Every structure is written in C-alpha cells, then in structure tokens.
Amino acid sequence: DADVTQTPRNRITKTGKRIMLECSQTKGHDRMYWYRQDPGLGLRLIYYSFDVKDINKGEISDGYSVSRQAQAKFSLSLESAIPNQTALYFCATSDSSSTSDEQFFGPGTRLTVL
Amino acid sequence: SQQGEEDPQALSIQEGENATMNCSYKTSINNLQWYRQNSGRGLVHLILIRSNEREKHSGRLRVTLDTSKKSSSLLITASRAADTASYFCATASYGNNRLAFGKGNQVVVIP
C-alpha cells in the first residue's frame, strides 16, 4: 500500500549494531503498529501506538523500542541487534474512527542480522 | 500468543476450483478479518465479519463465522492463478484494539 511506506526495504547488519526502521503514512490514521513475521509463525505484534507519544507493548517487545514523535511516523529500533531478530518487519495503520477495524500494511522491511 | 489458527496450512488447487480454509480462535471476539499476502509483501485486507454475523460475501469471497465453535471459514470460488498467496485470519477482541493473527494458509492455484 503506497500510503504506508517503510524504509529501508532491506537491511543486512551485524550482531550488536543499532538499527532503526522507519514507517511513514499519509492516510491520516491515528493508530500505528509494528509486527514481525517469521516463517510458520504468522505475524506477532511488537509495539503499537494509538496517538502521538502513546506507546504500548505488544506480545514480543523485548529487544525493541519505538518512537512516535508525529502522527504520520512510527519508528522501530533494535538497540543491539541479535541473529534471532532476523525477520520480515511490517508497519500497519488503522483509523480509530472507522467501524471496520481494518489495518493497512506497509510493504515490509527484510532485516538480516549476521 | 496466536489467537487464530488456520487449517489446512497449505493448499494446492487447479484454476477454477474452489479453495476453502479454516480458522479457529480461543476467546470471545468483536470481529474476525481475513487478509491476503502475496509473496514477501504487505498484507491486504479482504473481508471482515462481525460477531453477530454468520455469513458475508464479497465478490468471489465467502466467509462464515460460527461463534459457538469459535471458528471461521474463507471460501474463494472459481480460483484464479492470481489468488496464489498466503491467507491469514485475524481476530479483534472486545476492549482490545489489537489484532491477533493466525499462522496463515498458503494457497497455490495452478493454471
């Protein structure tokens, strides 16, 4: 979905490095989410935010941090990357005023930690 | 933990056939949604069914919901090669503005 963009699209890094993944949206949605996807495990929620400066832990937040300084941007950081954080990362948005609860996903960031 | 669990995990069918996949969940829900993911790409919302609905249609998609059995099914009729993708169910619970995704069904439609 071009309305939700993620940078970078691919990243290879080494163990111990700090990594930041960026998500931007032009949909005007107030809610944003970070997920990771691993083969055979579906999507797991890392962090979510319902408004600027609002931060909530998901089911697998250990080793990650996030920042929501503006409504349109939600960044995910790995302070010290480790190999088991190798995964496909997705950002998603939703509109709290919508009755559909639909989430809109970005194209994903493929992260490899060596 | 995963709320939804799709079954079967992988399905291979001929173009024109119907594809059915199932999803079960454990807790009470507000609604259940189905998403499609083409290889390595972001998920795209397909259809949503609310807990007070039993069946819903959208184009070639038909979704059913049985809250007594805590299960849902997604039927794709007259499948096309372009339907080749992974399909995920996701549940939204009352008072919890998050989605819990299942592990996904991989569907391959052979031309």
mmCIF file of C-alpha atoms in Angstrom:
data_model
loop_
_atom_site.group_PDB
_atom_site.id
_atom_site.type_symbol
_atom_site.label_atom_id
_atom_site.label_comp_id
_atom_site.label_asym_id
_atom_site.label_seq_id
_atom_site.Cartn_x
_atom_site.Cartn_y
_atom_site.Cartn_z
ATOM 1 C CA ASP A 1 0.000 0.000 0.000
ATOM 2 C CA ALA A 2 1.715 3.185 -1.198
ATOM 3 C CA ASP A 3 0.053 5.160 1.610
ATOM 4 C CA VAL A 4 2.189 3.329 4.163
ATOM 5 C CA THR A 5 5.900 3.332 3.402
ATOM 6 C CA GLN A 6 8.770 1.658 5.161
ATOM 7 C CA THR A 7 12.481 2.345 4.971
ATOM 8 C CA PRO A 8 14.760 0.623 4.378
ATOM 9 C CA ARG A 9 13.181 -2.230 2.414
ATOM 10 C CA ASN A 10 16.140 -4.495 3.018
ATOM 11 C CA ARG A 11 18.912 -4.336 5.581
ATOM 12 C CA ILE A 12 21.783 -6.594 6.474
ATOM 13 C CA THR A 13 23.580 -5.811 9.687
ATOM 14 C CA LYS A 14 25.860 -7.395 12.243
ATOM 15 C CA THR A 15 25.212 -8.567 15.770
ATOM 16 C CA GLY A 16 25.398 -5.729 18.275
ATOM 17 C CA LYS A 17 24.618 -2.938 15.834
ATOM 18 C CA ARG A 18 21.850 -0.411 16.444
ATOM 19 C CA ILE A 19 19.188 -0.428 13.748
ATOM 20 C CA MET A 20 16.235 1.862 13.130
ATOM 21 C CA LEU A 21 13.336 1.015 10.861
ATOM 22 C CA GLU A 22 11.110 3.870 9.758
ATOM 23 C CA CYS A 23 7.432 3.909 8.915
ATOM 24 C CA SER A 24 5.531 6.819 7.400
ATOM 25 C CA GLN A 25 1.887 7.099 6.445
ATOM 26 C CA THR A 26 -0.198 9.584 4.502
ATOM 27 C CA LYS A 27 -3.550 8.075 5.445
ATOM 28 C CA GLY A 28 -4.099 10.394 8.398
ATOM 29 C CA HIS A 29 -4.630 7.427 10.709
ATOM 30 C CA ASP A 30 -4.053 7.829 14.412
ATOM 31 C CA ARG A 31 -3.089 4.221 15.175
ATOM 32 C CA MET A 32 0.137 2.563 14.123
ATOM 33 C CA TYR A 33 1.623 -0.881 14.721
ATOM 34 C CA TRP A 34 4.859 -2.800 14.279
ATOM 35 C CA TYR A 35 4.783 -6.543 13.574
ATOM 36 C CA ARG A 36 7.396 -9.130 12.787
ATOM 37 C CA GLN A 37 6.787 -12.135 10.599
ATOM 38 C CA ASP A 38 8.725 -15.358 10.818
ATOM 39 C CA PRO A 39 8.119 -18.407 8.627
ATOM 40 C CA GLY A 40 5.352 -20.565 10.075
ATOM 41 C CA LEU A 41 4.607 -18.155 12.926
ATOM 42 C CA GLY A 42 2.336 -15.618 11.315
ATOM 43 C CA LEU A 43 2.503 -12.007 12.468
ATOM 44 C CA ARG A 44 3.391 -11.082 16.006
ATOM 45 C CA LEU A 45 2.803 -7.632 17.458
ATOM 46 C CA ILE A 46 5.891 -5.833 18.770
ATOM 47 C CA TYR A 47 4.584 -2.388 19.735
ATOM 48 C CA TYR A 48 1.590 -0.219 18.938
ATOM 49 C CA SER A 49 0.626 3.418 19.325
ATOM 50 C CA PHE A 50 -2.828 4.955 19.389
ATOM 51 C CA ASP A 51 -1.643 8.569 19.235
ATOM 52 C CA VAL A 52 1.452 10.720 19.307
ATOM 53 C CA LYS A 53 3.576 9.880 22.345
ATOM 54 C CA ASP A 54 1.329 6.908 23.164
ATOM 55 C CA ILE A 55 3.363 3.692 23.280
ATOM 56 C CA ASN A 56 2.150 0.204 24.173
ATOM 57 C CA LYS A 57 3.989 -3.115 24.293
ATOM 58 C CA GLY A 58 2.827 -5.988 22.175
ATOM 59 C CA GLU A 59 3.498 -9.662 22.706
ATOM 60 C CA ILE A 60 7.198 -9.613 21.783
ATOM 61 C CA SER A 61 8.598 -6.198 22.751
ATOM 62 C CA ASP A 62 11.824 -7.362 24.412
ATOM 63 C CA GLY A 63 14.884 -6.139 22.495
ATOM 64 C CA TYR A 64 12.903 -3.445 20.663
ATOM 65 C CA SER A 65 11.919 0.164 21.278
ATOM 66 C CA VAL A 66 9.722 2.588 19.353
ATOM 67 C CA SER A 67 9.145 6.286 18.956
ATOM 68 C CA ARG A 68 6.027 8.151 17.829
ATOM 69 C CA GLN A 69 7.014 11.813 17.608
ATOM 70 C CA ALA A 70 4.476 12.674 14.910
ATOM 71 C CA GLN A 71 1.162 11.193 13.889
ATOM 72 C CA ALA A 72 2.497 10.171 10.496
ATOM 73 C CA LYS A 73 5.681 8.467 11.699
ATOM 74 C CA PHE A 74 6.406 5.450 13.859
ATOM 75 C CA SER A 75 9.964 4.172 14.131
ATOM 76 C CA LEU A 76 11.198 0.845 15.467
ATOM 77 C CA SER A 77 14.678 0.473 16.946
ATOM 78 C CA LEU A 78 16.791 -2.534 17.727
ATOM 79 C CA GLU A 79 19.329 -1.213 20.223
ATOM 80 C CA SER A 80 21.681 -4.164 19.876
ATOM 81 C CA ALA A 81 20.644 -6.472 17.078
ATOM 82 C CA ILE A 82 20.915 -10.232 17.501
ATOM 83 C CA PRO A 83 20.554 -13.007 14.878
ATOM 84 C CA ASN A 84 17.140 -14.184 16.096
ATOM 85 C CA GLN A 85 15.782 -10.751 15.193
ATOM 86 C CA THR A 86 16.235 -11.699 11.557
ATOM 87 C CA ALA A 87 12.710 -11.430 10.182
ATOM 88 C CA LEU A 88 10.316 -9.523 7.953
ATOM 89 C CA TYR A 89 9.015 -6.416 9.732
ATOM 90 C CA PHE A 90 5.721 -4.752 8.909
ATOM 91 C CA CYS A 91 4.258 -1.442 9.899
ATOM 92 C CA ALA A 92 0.485 -1.028 9.831
ATOM 93 C CA THR A 93 -2.025 1.738 10.470
ATOM 94 C CA SER A 94 -5.681 1.970 11.367
ATOM 95 C CA ASP A 95 -8.254 4.667 11.963
ATOM 96 C CA SER A 96 -9.931 4.701 15.369
ATOM 97 C CA SER A 97 -12.966 6.482 13.896
ATOM 98 C CA SER A 98 -13.551 3.706 11.382
ATOM 99 C CA THR A 99 -16.045 0.935 12.127
ATOM 100 C CA SER A 100 -14.118 -1.574 10.050
ATOM 101 C CA ASP A 101 -11.065 -2.079 12.298
ATOM 102 C CA GLU A 102 -9.141 -2.720 9.071
ATOM 103 C CA GLN A 103 -5.392 -2.363 9.227
ATOM 104 C CA PHE A 104 -3.324 -1.097 6.301
ATOM 105 C CA PHE A 105 0.127 -2.561 5.903
ATOM 106 C CA GLY A 106 3.369 -1.241 4.544
ATOM 107 C CA PRO A 107 5.482 -3.284 2.092
ATOM 108 C CA GLY A 108 7.756 -4.644 4.806
ATOM 109 C CA THR A 109 11.431 -4.451 5.743
ATOM 110 C CA ARG A 110 13.514 -7.582 5.435
ATOM 111 C CA LEU A 111 16.140 -7.494 8.174
ATOM 112 C CA THR A 112 19.053 -9.910 8.377
ATOM 113 C CA VAL A 113 21.287 -9.913 11.434
ATOM 114 C CA LEU A 114 24.563 -11.774 10.933
ATOM 115 C CA SER B 1 0.178 -15.917 21.646
ATOM 116 C CA GLN B 2 -1.568 -16.638 18.352
ATOM 117 C CA GLN B 3 -5.317 -16.282 18.524
ATOM 118 C CA GLY B 4 -6.222 -17.596 15.129
ATOM 119 C CA GLU B 5 -5.152 -20.943 13.778
ATOM 120 C CA GLU B 6 -5.733 -21.664 10.140
ATOM 121 C CA ASP B 7 -6.284 -25.158 8.809
ATOM 122 C CA PRO B 8 -5.060 -26.504 6.413
ATOM 123 C CA GLN B 9 -1.682 -24.888 6.262
ATOM 124 C CA ALA B 10 -1.085 -25.402 2.547
ATOM 125 C CA LEU B 11 -3.472 -25.972 -0.326
ATOM 126 C CA SER B 12 -2.778 -26.625 -3.976
ATOM 127 C CA ILE B 13 -5.687 -26.488 -6.418
ATOM 128 C CA GLN B 14 -6.398 -26.178 -10.117
ATOM 129 C CA GLU B 15 -7.595 -22.903 -11.569
ATOM 130 C CA GLY B 16 -11.390 -22.757 -11.495
ATOM 131 C CA GLU B 17 -11.726 -24.880 -8.370
ATOM 132 C CA ASN B 18 -12.894 -23.556 -5.039
ATOM 133 C CA ALA B 19 -10.484 -23.052 -2.145
ATOM 134 C CA THR B 20 -11.618 -23.329 1.448
ATOM 135 C CA MET B 21 -9.579 -22.547 4.506
ATOM 136 C CA ASN B 22 -10.497 -22.525 8.167
ATOM 137 C CA CYS B 23 -9.572 -20.556 11.233
ATOM 138 C CA SER B 24 -10.242 -21.267 14.894
ATOM 139 C CA TYR B 25 -9.831 -18.981 17.859
ATOM 140 C CA LYS B 26 -9.946 -19.269 21.608
ATOM 141 C CA THR B 27 -11.586 -16.207 23.161
ATOM 142 C CA SER B 28 -14.681 -14.097 22.536
ATOM 143 C CA ILE B 29 -14.263 -11.744 19.632
ATOM 144 C CA ASN B 30 -15.695 -8.485 18.308
ATOM 145 C CA ASN B 31 -14.894 -9.309 14.715
ATOM 146 C CA LEU B 32 -12.762 -11.577 12.563
ATOM 147 C CA GLN B 33 -10.875 -10.439 9.489
ATOM 148 C CA TRP B 34 -9.167 -12.185 6.604
ATOM 149 C CA TYR B 35 -6.049 -10.814 4.923
ATOM 150 C CA ARG B 36 -4.088 -11.895 1.858
ATOM 151 C CA GLN B 37 -0.322 -11.701 1.496
ATOM 152 C CA ASN B 38 1.421 -12.108 -1.816
ATOM 153 C CA SER B 39 4.927 -13.462 -1.513
ATOM 154 C CA GLY B 40 7.053 -11.234 0.715
ATOM 155 C CA ARG B 41 4.670 -8.296 0.515
ATOM 156 C CA GLY B 42 2.408 -6.498 2.965
ATOM 157 C CA LEU B 43 -0.960 -7.887 3.978
ATOM 158 C CA VAL B 44 -4.094 -6.685 2.252
ATOM 159 C CA HIS B 45 -7.462 -6.699 3.971
ATOM 160 C CA LEU B 46 -10.056 -8.891 2.255
ATOM 161 C CA ILE B 47 -13.159 -9.055 4.380
ATOM 162 C CA LEU B 48 -14.419 -8.516 7.923
ATOM 163 C CA ILE B 49 -17.214 -10.362 9.684
ATOM 164 C CA ARG B 50 -18.646 -9.198 12.986
ATOM 165 C CA SER B 51 -19.536 -11.470 15.868
ATOM 166 C CA ASN B 52 -23.269 -11.007 15.252
ATOM 167 C CA GLU B 53 -22.960 -12.033 11.598
ATOM 168 C CA ARG B 54 -22.901 -15.591 10.318
ATOM 169 C CA GLU B 55 -22.013 -15.186 6.671
ATOM 170 C CA LYS B 56 -20.688 -12.479 4.422
ATOM 171 C CA HIS B 57 -19.886 -12.223 0.734
ATOM 172 C CA SER B 58 -17.540 -10.008 -1.225
ATOM 173 C CA GLY B 59 -17.097 -10.818 -4.895
ATOM 174 C CA ARG B 60 -15.716 -14.367 -5.096
ATOM 175 C CA LEU B 61 -15.138 -14.473 -1.339
ATOM 176 C CA ARG B 62 -17.493 -16.016 1.161
ATOM 177 C CA VAL B 63 -16.705 -16.003 4.850
ATOM 178 C CA THR B 64 -18.645 -17.736 7.593
ATOM 179 C CA LEU B 65 -18.428 -17.374 11.323
ATOM 180 C CA ASP B 66 -19.584 -19.841 13.962
ATOM 181 C CA THR B 67 -19.125 -18.228 17.364
ATOM 182 C CA SER B 68 -20.359 -21.338 19.188
ATOM 183 C CA LYS B 69 -17.472 -23.307 17.680
ATOM 184 C CA LYS B 70 -15.127 -20.311 17.646
ATOM 185 C CA SER B 71 -14.314 -20.905 14.017
ATOM 186 C CA SER B 72 -14.457 -19.205 10.639
ATOM 187 C CA SER B 73 -14.020 -20.320 7.064
ATOM 188 C CA LEU B 74 -12.984 -18.458 3.947
ATOM 189 C CA LEU B 75 -14.126 -19.753 0.576
ATOM 190 C CA ILE B 76 -12.669 -18.480 -2.665
ATOM 191 C CA THR B 77 -14.822 -19.545 -5.583
ATOM 192 C CA ALA B 78 -13.619 -20.088 -9.155
ATOM 193 C CA SER B 79 -9.993 -19.600 -8.154
ATOM 194 C CA ARG B 80 -7.507 -17.876 -10.429
ATOM 195 C CA ALA B 81 -3.731 -18.046 -10.636
ATOM 196 C CA ALA B 82 -3.654 -14.537 -9.157
ATOM 197 C CA ASP B 83 -5.243 -15.917 -5.972
ATOM 198 C CA THR B 84 -1.956 -17.675 -5.204
ATOM 199 C CA ALA B 85 -0.984 -16.165 -1.851
ATOM 200 C CA SER B 86 -0.976 -16.721 1.885
ATOM 201 C CA TYR B 87 -4.222 -16.052 3.700
ATOM 202 C CA PHE B 88 -4.373 -15.005 7.345
ATOM 203 C CA CYS B 89 -7.241 -14.698 9.733
ATOM 204 C CA ALA B 90 -7.072 -12.094 12.480
ATOM 205 C CA THR B 91 -9.349 -11.596 15.450
ATOM 206 C CA ALA B 92 -10.263 -8.428 17.316
ATOM 207 C CA SER B 93 -11.485 -8.895 20.863
ATOM 208 C CA TYR B 94 -13.759 -6.600 22.840
ATOM 209 C CA GLY B 95 -11.904 -3.866 24.690
ATOM 210 C CA ASN B 96 -8.673 -4.747 22.932
ATOM 211 C CA ASN B 97 -7.870 -2.628 19.916
ATOM 212 C CA ARG B 98 -5.342 -5.055 18.519
ATOM 213 C CA LEU B 99 -5.493 -7.896 16.048
ATOM 214 C CA ALA B 100 -4.243 -11.394 16.778
ATOM 215 C CA PHE B 101 -3.108 -13.107 13.602
ATOM 216 C CA GLY B 102 -3.095 -16.777 12.788
ATOM 217 C CA LYS B 103 -0.170 -18.579 11.177
ATOM 218 C CA GLY B 104 -1.586 -18.409 7.686
ATOM 219 C CA ASN B 105 -2.674 -20.711 4.863
ATOM 220 C CA GLN B 106 -0.586 -20.922 1.716
ATOM 221 C CA VAL B 107 -2.737 -21.356 -1.377
ATOM 222 C CA VAL B 108 -1.279 -22.246 -4.760
ATOM 223 C CA VAL B 109 -3.578 -22.064 -7.770
ATOM 224 C CA ILE B 110 -2.218 -23.991 -10.736
ATOM 225 C CA PRO B 111 -3.122 -22.503 -14.139
#
